Amino acid sequence: MNQAVQLPIFVFFALLSIDFALLIFAGRNLLRATDSHQSGSGAMAPVWGSYLAYLLLALLSSSLWWEAWLISNQEPDNIDFEAQRNAEHSARYSLILTPDGRILDFKGEITFGLTRRLKKVLSENPEIETLLLSSAGGLIYEARGAAKLIAEFGLNTEARGLCASACTLLFAAGNRRQIGMDGSLGFHSYQLRHFGGLPQINIEKEQKRDEKYLISRGVSEDFVKKVFETSAEKLWFPSADQLTKAGVTTN
């Protein structure tokens, strides 16, 4: 992020005064040194070379301080970086309310801020009954927060497109859970997608937590076991019959 550092005026003048004093001090020492050299050898080339170097140094210093002056006087960018970051995350998904206000359609990535935004939408629209899901997944922690809200507001869930990975936690939170005509559920075990991993996160512990959650939502233990035996690099797509028998979908 290339942001100019803005100096307070008093700091600017304090630093300028110090730099100017050092420049004067260096100039006095240069004059003494050149006078001594000229008295000793009489050669003028080194003397004029020193003067030229000093002049270039003074010009460079003046240029840098002029730039610093312009920076210290420019108006700060009134950018709300938190709002900007939230907007970037919100652009990765959509939450669209149908005209009758009873169905909320979620599409996209489960990312930062989803739980907060979902809570706001549900609080402002208490008539919402069903959440449609179409997502390849995303952040487990956000999915847990969203799933908690779905259960608290007593929503029904329906997979209208692919609902995979973390999205299945949202689906399982529904009161009544159905697969739409073009819907499907994809499951797999967890994986950290960061080089070297994050030492503070225990994958097995996180999986155990969601195993208990799925079972608490009425999903069979055998089915949950199968979910977390599936490689994180693959997706397991159970049949409609398997989903019904395991309690993932409801009648």
PDB file of C-alpha atoms in Angstrom:
ATOM      1  CA  MET A   1       0.000   0.000   0.000  1.00  0.00           C
ATOM      2  CA  ASN A   2       1.651   3.213  -1.171  1.00  0.00           C
ATOM      3  CA  GLN A   3       0.491   5.852   1.239  1.00  0.00           C
ATOM      4  CA  ALA A   4       2.382   9.125   1.770  1.00  0.00           C
ATOM      5  CA  VAL A   5       3.334   9.795   5.381  1.00  0.00           C
ATOM      6  CA  GLN A   6       2.077  13.256   6.318  1.00  0.00           C
ATOM      7  CA  LEU A   7       4.319  15.252   8.673  1.00  0.00           C
ATOM      8  CA  PRO A   8       2.875  17.711  11.186  1.00  0.00           C
ATOM      9  CA  ILE A   9       4.054  21.245  10.340  1.00  0.00           C
ATOM     10  CA  PHE A  10       6.053  21.691  13.543  1.00  0.00           C
ATOM     11  CA  VAL A  11       7.895  18.418  12.940  1.00  0.00           C
ATOM     12  CA  PHE A  12       8.633  19.492   9.379  1.00  0.00           C
ATOM     13  CA  PHE A  13      10.226  22.785  10.443  1.00  0.00           C
ATOM     14  CA  ALA A  14      12.138  21.146  13.298  1.00  0.00           C
ATOM     15  CA  LEU A  15      13.705  18.606  10.946  1.00  0.00           C
ATOM     16  CA  LEU A  16      14.336  21.275   8.310  1.00  0.00           C
ATOM     17  CA  SER A  17      16.162  23.427  10.872  1.00  0.00           C
ATOM     18  CA  ILE A  18      18.357  20.520  11.944  1.00  0.00           C
ATOM     19  CA  ASP A  19      19.164  19.625   8.341  1.00  0.00           C
ATOM     20  CA  PHE A  20      19.925  23.281   7.491  1.00  0.00           C
ATOM     21  CA  ALA A  21      22.235  23.582  10.501  1.00  0.00           C
ATOM     22  CA  LEU A  22      24.087  20.423   9.469  1.00  0.00           C
ATOM     23  CA  LEU A  23      24.414  21.744   5.919  1.00  0.00           C
ATOM     24  CA  ILE A  24      25.906  25.033   7.185  1.00  0.00           C
ATOM     25  CA  PHE A  25      28.238  23.131   9.497  1.00  0.00           C
ATOM     26  CA  ALA A  26      29.406  20.938   6.601  1.00  0.00           C
ATOM     27  CA  GLY A  27      29.908  24.014   4.436  1.00  0.00           C
ATOM     28  CA  ARG A  28      32.097  25.714   7.026  1.00  0.00           C
ATOM     29  CA  ASN A  29      34.206  22.609   7.409  1.00  0.00           C
ATOM     30  CA  LEU A  30      34.494  22.342   3.629  1.00  0.00           C
ATOM     31  CA  LEU A  31      35.766  25.929   3.377  1.00  0.00           C
ATOM     32  CA  ARG A  32      38.355  25.286   6.060  1.00  0.00           C
ATOM     33  CA  ALA A  33      39.494  22.089   4.368  1.00  0.00           C
ATOM     34  CA  THR A  34      39.761  23.694   0.924  1.00  0.00           C
ATOM     35  CA  ASP A  35      41.642  26.724   2.313  1.00  0.00           C
ATOM     36  CA  SER A  36      44.096  24.401   3.999  1.00  0.00           C
ATOM     37  CA  HIS A  37      44.500  22.331   0.832  1.00  0.00           C
ATOM     38  CA  GLN A  38      44.977  25.418  -1.334  1.00  0.00           C
ATOM     39  CA  SER A  39      47.586  26.811   1.042  1.00  0.00           C
ATOM     40  CA  GLY A  40      49.489  23.555   1.031  1.00  0.00           C
ATOM     41  CA  SER A  41      49.455  22.475  -2.618  1.00  0.00           C
ATOM     42  CA  GLY A  42      47.863  25.311  -4.516  1.00  0.00           C
ATOM     43  CA  ALA A  43      45.893  22.866  -6.698  1.00  0.00           C
ATOM     44  CA  MET A  44      42.443  24.247  -7.542  1.00  0.00           C
ATOM     45  CA  ALA A  45      40.837  21.214  -9.249  1.00  0.00           C
ATOM     46  CA  PRO A  46      40.046  19.396  -5.980  1.00  0.00           C
ATOM     47  CA  VAL A  47      38.759  22.631  -4.472  1.00  0.00           C
ATOM     48  CA  TRP A  48      36.299  23.359  -7.298  1.00  0.00           C
ATOM     49  CA  GLY A  49      35.300  19.691  -7.316  1.00  0.00           C
ATOM     50  CA  SER A  50      34.461  19.900  -3.620  1.00  0.00           C
ATOM     51  CA  TYR A  51      32.442  23.078  -4.135  1.00  0.00           C
ATOM     52  CA  LEU A  52      30.504  21.450  -6.978  1.00  0.00           C
ATOM     53  CA  ALA A  53      29.766  18.356  -4.883  1.00  0.00           C
ATOM     54  CA  TYR A  54      28.568  20.551  -2.013  1.00  0.00           C
ATOM     55  CA  LEU A  55      26.348  22.552  -4.373  1.00  0.00           C
ATOM     56  CA  LEU A  56      24.774  19.360  -5.746  1.00  0.00           C
ATOM     57  CA  LEU A  57      24.203  18.121  -2.193  1.00  0.00           C
ATOM     58  CA  ALA A  58      22.492  21.403  -1.281  1.00  0.00           C
ATOM     59  CA  LEU A  59      20.264  21.226  -4.382  1.00  0.00           C
ATOM     60  CA  LEU A  60      19.322  17.611  -3.658  1.00  0.00           C
ATOM     61  CA  SER A  61      18.513  18.449  -0.063  1.00  0.00           C
ATOM     62  CA  SER A  62      16.356  21.398  -1.160  1.00  0.00           C
ATOM     63  CA  SER A  63      14.494  19.169  -3.616  1.00  0.00           C
ATOM     64  CA  LEU A  64      13.774  16.547  -0.969  1.00  0.00           C
ATOM     65  CA  TRP A  65      12.566  19.117   1.533  1.00  0.00           C
ATOM     66  CA  TRP A  66      10.331  20.753  -1.064  1.00  0.00           C
ATOM     67  CA  GLU A  67       8.701  17.364  -1.669  1.00  0.00           C
ATOM     68  CA  ALA A  68       8.339  16.842   2.078  1.00  0.00           C
ATOM     69  CA  TRP A  69       6.688  20.279   2.327  1.00  0.00           C
ATOM     70  CA  LEU A  70       4.165  19.394  -0.355  1.00  0.00           C
ATOM     71  CA  ILE A  71       3.357  16.094   1.394  1.00  0.00           C
ATOM     72  CA  SER A  72       2.934  17.750   4.789  1.00  0.00           C
ATOM     73  CA  ASN A  73       0.448  20.236   3.321  1.00  0.00           C
ATOM     74  CA  GLN A  74      -1.679  17.950   1.182  1.00  0.00           C
ATOM     75  CA  GLU A  75      -5.139  16.989   2.332  1.00  0.00           C
ATOM     76  CA  PRO A  76      -5.296  13.480   3.832  1.00  0.00           C
ATOM     77  CA  ASP A  77      -7.176  10.815   1.909  1.00  0.00           C
ATOM     78  CA  ASN A  78     -10.454  10.315   3.711  1.00  0.00           C
ATOM     79  CA  ILE A  79     -10.521   6.577   3.106  1.00  0.00           C
ATOM     80  CA  ASP A  80     -12.336   4.247   5.451  1.00  0.00           C
ATOM     81  CA  PHE A  81     -10.122   1.205   4.973  1.00  0.00           C
ATOM     82  CA  GLU A  82     -12.407  -1.041   7.009  1.00  0.00           C
ATOM     83  CA  ALA A  83     -15.369  -0.102   4.820  1.00  0.00           C
ATOM     84  CA  GLN A  84     -13.228  -0.619   1.718  1.00  0.00           C
ATOM     85  CA  ARG A  85     -12.156  -4.070   2.927  1.00  0.00           C
ATOM     86  CA  ASN A  86     -15.764  -5.005   3.766  1.00  0.00           C
ATOM     87  CA  ALA A  87     -16.873  -3.903   0.310  1.00  0.00           C
ATOM     88  CA  GLU A  88     -14.202  -6.071  -1.304  1.00  0.00           C
ATOM     89  CA  HIS A  89     -15.341  -9.117   0.681  1.00  0.00           C
ATOM     90  CA  SER A  90     -19.034  -8.405   0.006  1.00  0.00           C
ATOM     91  CA  ALA A  91     -18.309  -8.357  -3.711  1.00  0.00           C
ATOM     92  CA  ARG A  92     -17.460 -12.060  -3.516  1.00  0.00           C
ATOM     93  CA  TYR A  93     -21.046 -13.085  -2.767  1.00  0.00           C
ATOM     94  CA  SER A  94     -24.629 -11.894  -3.100  1.00  0.00           C
ATOM     95  CA  LEU A  95     -27.613 -11.937  -0.769  1.00  0.00           C
ATOM     96  CA  ILE A  96     -30.778 -11.230  -2.745  1.00  0.00           C
ATOM     97  CA  LEU A  97     -34.244 -11.061  -1.241  1.00  0.00           C
ATOM     98  CA  THR A  98     -37.154 -12.174  -3.412  1.00  0.00           C
ATOM     99  CA  PRO A  99     -39.994  -9.667  -4.008  1.00  0.00           C
ATOM    100  CA  ASP A 100     -42.330 -11.434  -1.570  1.00  0.00           C
ATOM    101  CA  GLY A 101     -39.674 -11.143   1.155  1.00  0.00           C
ATOM    102  CA  ARG A 102     -39.885 -14.809   2.130  1.00  0.00           C
ATOM    103  CA  ILE A 103     -36.792 -16.211   0.378  1.00  0.00           C
ATOM    104  CA  LEU A 104     -33.162 -15.077   0.619  1.00  0.00           C
ATOM    105  CA  ASP A 105     -30.826 -16.235  -2.133  1.00  0.00           C
ATOM    106  CA  PHE A 106     -27.139 -16.612  -1.209  1.00  0.00           C
ATOM    107  CA  LYS A 107     -24.578 -17.127  -3.960  1.00  0.00           C
ATOM    108  CA  GLY A 108     -20.798 -16.973  -3.848  1.00  0.00           C
ATOM    109  CA  GLU A 109     -17.964 -17.327  -1.380  1.00  0.00           C
ATOM    110  CA  ILE A 110     -18.347 -17.666   2.376  1.00  0.00           C
ATOM    111  CA  THR A 111     -15.940 -14.962   3.385  1.00  0.00           C
ATOM    112  CA  PHE A 112     -15.247 -12.306   6.015  1.00  0.00           C
ATOM    113  CA  GLY A 113     -18.276 -10.258   7.016  1.00  0.00           C
ATOM    114  CA  LEU A 114     -20.936 -12.690   5.797  1.00  0.00           C
ATOM    115  CA  THR A 115     -22.204 -13.465   9.308  1.00  0.00           C
ATOM    116  CA  ARG A 116     -22.548  -9.775  10.188  1.00  0.00           C
ATOM    117  CA  ARG A 117     -24.295  -8.948   6.930  1.00  0.00           C
ATOM    118  CA  LEU A 118     -26.607 -11.974   7.138  1.00  0.00           C
ATOM    119  CA  LYS A 119     -27.619 -11.014  10.669  1.00  0.00           C
ATOM    120  CA  LYS A 120     -28.493  -7.506   9.498  1.00  0.00           C
ATOM    121  CA  VAL A 121     -30.606  -8.787   6.603  1.00  0.00           C
ATOM    122  CA  LEU A 122     -32.455 -11.326   8.746  1.00  0.00           C
ATOM    123  CA  SER A 123     -33.076  -8.808  11.517  1.00  0.00           C
ATOM    124  CA  GLU A 124     -34.498  -6.286   9.072  1.00  0.00           C
ATOM    125  CA  ASN A 125     -36.623  -8.896   7.252  1.00  0.00           C
ATOM    126  CA  PRO A 126     -38.241 -11.186   9.854  1.00  0.00           C
ATOM    127  CA  GLU A 127     -40.577 -12.642   7.212  1.00  0.00           C
ATOM    128  CA  ILE A 128     -37.705 -14.586   5.579  1.00  0.00           C
ATOM    129  CA  GLU A 129     -38.433 -18.311   5.740  1.00  0.00           C
ATOM    130  CA  THR A 130     -35.956 -19.969   3.365  1.00  0.00           C
ATOM    131  CA  LEU A 131     -32.309 -19.517   2.479  1.00  0.00           C
ATOM    132  CA  LEU A 132     -31.255 -20.693  -0.981  1.00  0.00           C
ATOM    133  CA  LEU A 133     -27.633 -21.814  -1.186  1.00  0.00           C
ATOM    134  CA  SER A 134     -25.175 -21.878  -4.059  1.00  0.00           C
ATOM    135  CA  SER A 135     -21.577 -21.773  -2.865  1.00  0.00           C
ATOM    136  CA  ALA A 136     -18.341 -23.708  -3.298  1.00  0.00           C
ATOM    137  CA  GLY A 137     -17.480 -22.953   0.324  1.00  0.00           C
ATOM    138  CA  GLY A 138     -15.069 -20.623   2.039  1.00  0.00           C
ATOM    139  CA  LEU A 139     -14.118 -19.806   5.607  1.00  0.00           C
ATOM    140  CA  ILE A 140     -15.174 -22.333   8.225  1.00  0.00           C
ATOM    141  CA  TYR A 141     -15.402 -19.731  10.996  1.00  0.00           C
ATOM    142  CA  GLU A 142     -17.734 -17.535   8.962  1.00  0.00           C
ATOM    143  CA  ALA A 143     -19.765 -20.597   7.999  1.00  0.00           C
ATOM    144  CA  ARG A 144     -20.233 -21.478  11.660  1.00  0.00           C
ATOM    145  CA  GLY A 145     -21.432 -17.977  12.450  1.00  0.00           C
ATOM    146  CA  ALA A 146     -23.862 -17.989   9.534  1.00  0.00           C
ATOM    147  CA  ALA A 147     -25.102 -21.488  10.469  1.00  0.00           C
ATOM    148  CA  LYS A 148     -25.829 -20.317  13.997  1.00  0.00           C
ATOM    149  CA  LEU A 149     -27.949 -17.469  12.650  1.00  0.00           C
ATOM    150  CA  ILE A 150     -29.831 -19.805  10.300  1.00  0.00           C
ATOM    151  CA  ALA A 151     -30.761 -22.024  13.228  1.00  0.00           C
ATOM    152  CA  GLU A 152     -31.647 -19.089  15.496  1.00  0.00           C
ATOM    153  CA  PHE A 153     -33.994 -17.579  12.900  1.00  0.00           C
ATOM    154  CA  GLY A 154     -35.514 -20.984  12.159  1.00  0.00           C
ATOM    155  CA  LEU A 155     -34.828 -20.825   8.432  1.00  0.00           C
ATOM    156  CA  ASN A 156     -35.289 -23.619   5.948  1.00  0.00           C
ATOM    157  CA  THR A 157     -32.381 -24.279   3.596  1.00  0.00           C
ATOM    158  CA  GLU A 158     -32.329 -25.381  -0.020  1.00  0.00           C
ATOM    159  CA  ALA A 159     -29.329 -26.130  -2.232  1.00  0.00           C
ATOM    160  CA  ARG A 160     -30.195 -24.502  -5.561  1.00  0.00           C
ATOM    161  CA  GLY A 161     -26.735 -24.983  -7.055  1.00  0.00           C
ATOM    162  CA  LEU A 162     -23.536 -26.548  -5.809  1.00  0.00           C
ATOM    163  CA  CYS A 163     -23.318 -26.290  -2.027  1.00  0.00           C
ATOM    164  CA  ALA A 164     -19.937 -27.681  -1.072  1.00  0.00           C
ATOM    165  CA  SER A 165     -17.343 -27.661   1.682  1.00  0.00           C
ATOM    166  CA  ALA A 166     -18.172 -24.981   4.305  1.00  0.00           C
ATOM    167  CA  CYS A 167     -21.524 -24.341   2.622  1.00  0.00           C
ATOM    168  CA  THR A 168     -22.772 -27.693   3.905  1.00  0.00           C
ATOM    169  CA  LEU A 169     -22.637 -26.304   7.464  1.00  0.00           C
ATOM    170  CA  LEU A 170     -25.118 -23.639   6.426  1.00  0.00           C
ATOM    171  CA  PHE A 171     -27.299 -26.254   4.770  1.00  0.00           C
ATOM    172  CA  ALA A 172     -27.280 -28.471   7.872  1.00  0.00           C
ATOM    173  CA  ALA A 173     -28.425 -25.540  10.010  1.00  0.00           C
ATOM    174  CA  GLY A 174     -31.767 -25.417   8.225  1.00  0.00           C
ATOM    175  CA  ASN A 175     -35.008 -26.460   9.880  1.00  0.00           C
ATOM    176  CA  ARG A 176     -36.256 -28.179   6.719  1.00  0.00           C
ATOM    177  CA  ARG A 177     -33.469 -29.059   4.274  1.00  0.00           C
ATOM    178  CA  GLN A 178     -34.002 -29.789   0.589  1.00  0.00           C
ATOM    179  CA  ILE A 179     -32.029 -30.184  -2.634  1.00  0.00           C
ATOM    180  CA  GLY A 180     -33.311 -28.101  -5.547  1.00  0.00           C
ATOM    181  CA  MET A 181     -33.631 -29.337  -9.123  1.00  0.00           C
ATOM    182  CA  ASP A 182     -30.069 -28.269 -10.016  1.00  0.00           C
ATOM    183  CA  GLY A 183     -28.686 -28.557  -6.498  1.00  0.00           C
ATOM    184  CA  SER A 184     -25.998 -30.815  -5.070  1.00  0.00           C
ATOM    185  CA  LEU A 185     -24.059 -31.232  -1.843  1.00  0.00           C
ATOM    186  CA  GLY A 186     -20.295 -31.815  -1.858  1.00  0.00           C
ATOM    187  CA  PHE A 187     -18.351 -32.880   1.219  1.00  0.00           C
ATOM    188  CA  HIS A 188     -14.684 -33.275   2.124  1.00  0.00           C
ATOM    189  CA  SER A 189     -12.302 -33.126   5.062  1.00  0.00           C
ATOM    190  CA  TYR A 190     -10.541 -29.927   6.138  1.00  0.00           C
ATOM    191  CA  GLN A 191      -7.269 -28.462   4.967  1.00  0.00           C
ATOM    192  CA  LEU A 192      -5.241 -25.333   5.694  1.00  0.00           C
ATOM    193  CA  ARG A 193      -4.570 -23.510   2.448  1.00  0.00           C
ATOM    194  CA  HIS A 194      -1.513 -21.641   3.754  1.00  0.00           C
ATOM    195  CA  PHE A 195       2.078 -22.595   3.094  1.00  0.00           C
ATOM    196  CA  GLY A 196       3.558 -24.080   6.248  1.00  0.00           C
ATOM    197  CA  GLY A 197       0.160 -24.114   7.977  1.00  0.00           C
ATOM    198  CA  LEU A 198      -0.936 -22.106  11.004  1.00  0.00           C
ATOM    199  CA  PRO A 199       0.363 -23.566  14.279  1.00  0.00           C
ATOM    200  CA  GLN A 200      -2.527 -22.158  16.339  1.00  0.00           C
ATOM    201  CA  ILE A 201      -5.095 -24.117  14.307  1.00  0.00           C
ATOM    202  CA  ASN A 202      -5.555 -27.812  14.944  1.00  0.00           C
ATOM    203  CA  ILE A 203      -7.283 -29.351  11.928  1.00  0.00           C
ATOM    204  CA  GLU A 204      -8.366 -32.505  13.768  1.00  0.00           C
ATOM    205  CA  LYS A 205      -9.857 -30.441  16.566  1.00  0.00           C
ATOM    206  CA  GLU A 206     -11.764 -28.284  14.086  1.00  0.00           C
ATOM    207  CA  GLN A 207     -13.112 -31.354  12.297  1.00  0.00           C
ATOM    208  CA  LYS A 208     -14.197 -32.943  15.577  1.00  0.00           C
ATOM    209  CA  ARG A 209     -16.080 -29.771  16.431  1.00  0.00           C
ATOM    210  CA  ASP A 210     -18.043 -29.868  13.176  1.00  0.00           C
ATOM    211  CA  GLU A 211     -18.566 -33.616  13.408  1.00  0.00           C
ATOM    212  CA  LYS A 212     -20.423 -33.007  16.672  1.00  0.00           C
ATOM    213  CA  TYR A 213     -22.325 -30.148  15.095  1.00  0.00           C
ATOM    214  CA  LEU A 214     -23.541 -32.208  12.125  1.00  0.00           C
ATOM    215  CA  ILE A 215     -24.593 -35.049  14.409  1.00  0.00           C
ATOM    216  CA  SER A 216     -26.463 -32.544  16.590  1.00  0.00           C
ATOM    217  CA  ARG A 217     -28.380 -31.505  13.470  1.00  0.00           C
ATOM    218  CA  GLY A 218     -29.599 -35.062  12.970  1.00  0.00           C
ATOM    219  CA  VAL A 219     -26.965 -36.350  10.542  1.00  0.00           C
ATOM    220  CA  SER A 220     -25.943 -39.967  11.116  1.00  0.00           C
ATOM    221  CA  GLU A 221     -22.545 -40.740  12.621  1.00  0.00           C
ATOM    222  CA  ASP A 222     -21.641 -43.086   9.750  1.00  0.00           C
ATOM    223  CA  PHE A 223     -22.316 -40.346   7.228  1.00  0.00           C
ATOM    224  CA  VAL A 224     -20.253 -37.799   9.183  1.00  0.00           C
ATOM    225  CA  LYS A 225     -17.397 -40.278   9.411  1.00  0.00           C
ATOM    226  CA  LYS A 226     -17.496 -40.710   5.638  1.00  0.00           C
ATOM    227  CA  VAL A 227     -17.411 -36.916   5.166  1.00  0.00           C
ATOM    228  CA  PHE A 228     -14.174 -36.474   7.065  1.00  0.00           C
ATOM    229  CA  GLU A 229     -12.571 -39.528   5.506  1.00  0.00           C
ATOM    230  CA  THR A 230     -12.871 -37.851   2.100  1.00  0.00           C
ATOM    231  CA  SER A 231      -9.662 -36.178   0.931  1.00  0.00           C
ATOM    232  CA  ALA A 232      -9.566 -32.384   1.178  1.00  0.00           C
ATOM    233  CA  GLU A 233      -8.561 -32.362  -2.490  1.00  0.00           C
ATOM    234  CA  LYS A 234     -11.766 -34.133  -3.575  1.00  0.00           C
ATOM    235  CA  LEU A 235     -15.508 -33.774  -3.152  1.00  0.00           C
ATOM    236  CA  TRP A 236     -17.895 -36.545  -2.220  1.00  0.00           C
ATOM    237  CA  PHE A 237     -21.346 -36.149  -3.759  1.00  0.00           C
ATOM    238  CA  PRO A 238     -23.784 -38.466  -1.958  1.00  0.00           C
ATOM    239  CA  SER A 239     -26.903 -39.586  -3.798  1.00  0.00           C
ATOM    240  CA  ALA A 240     -30.325 -38.184  -2.904  1.00  0.00           C
ATOM    241  CA  ASP A 241     -31.173 -41.496  -1.238  1.00  0.00           C
ATOM    242  CA  GLN A 242     -27.997 -41.406   0.866  1.00  0.00           C
ATOM    243  CA  LEU A 243     -28.702 -37.840   1.953  1.00  0.00           C
ATOM    244  CA  THR A 244     -32.232 -38.681   3.032  1.00  0.00           C
ATOM    245  CA  LYS A 245     -31.297 -41.873   4.890  1.00  0.00           C
ATOM    246  CA  ALA A 246     -28.446 -40.086   6.691  1.00  0.00           C
ATOM    247  CA  GLY A 247     -30.720 -37.261   7.839  1.00  0.00           C
ATOM    248  CA  VAL A 248     -28.904 -34.585   5.835  1.00  0.00           C
ATOM    249  CA  THR A 249     -32.063 -33.717   3.881  1.00  0.00           C
ATOM    250  CA  THR A 250     -35.524 -33.767   5.441  1.00  0.00           C
ATOM    251  CA  ASN A 251     -38.945 -34.582   4.105  1.00  0.00           C
TER     252      ASN A 251
END
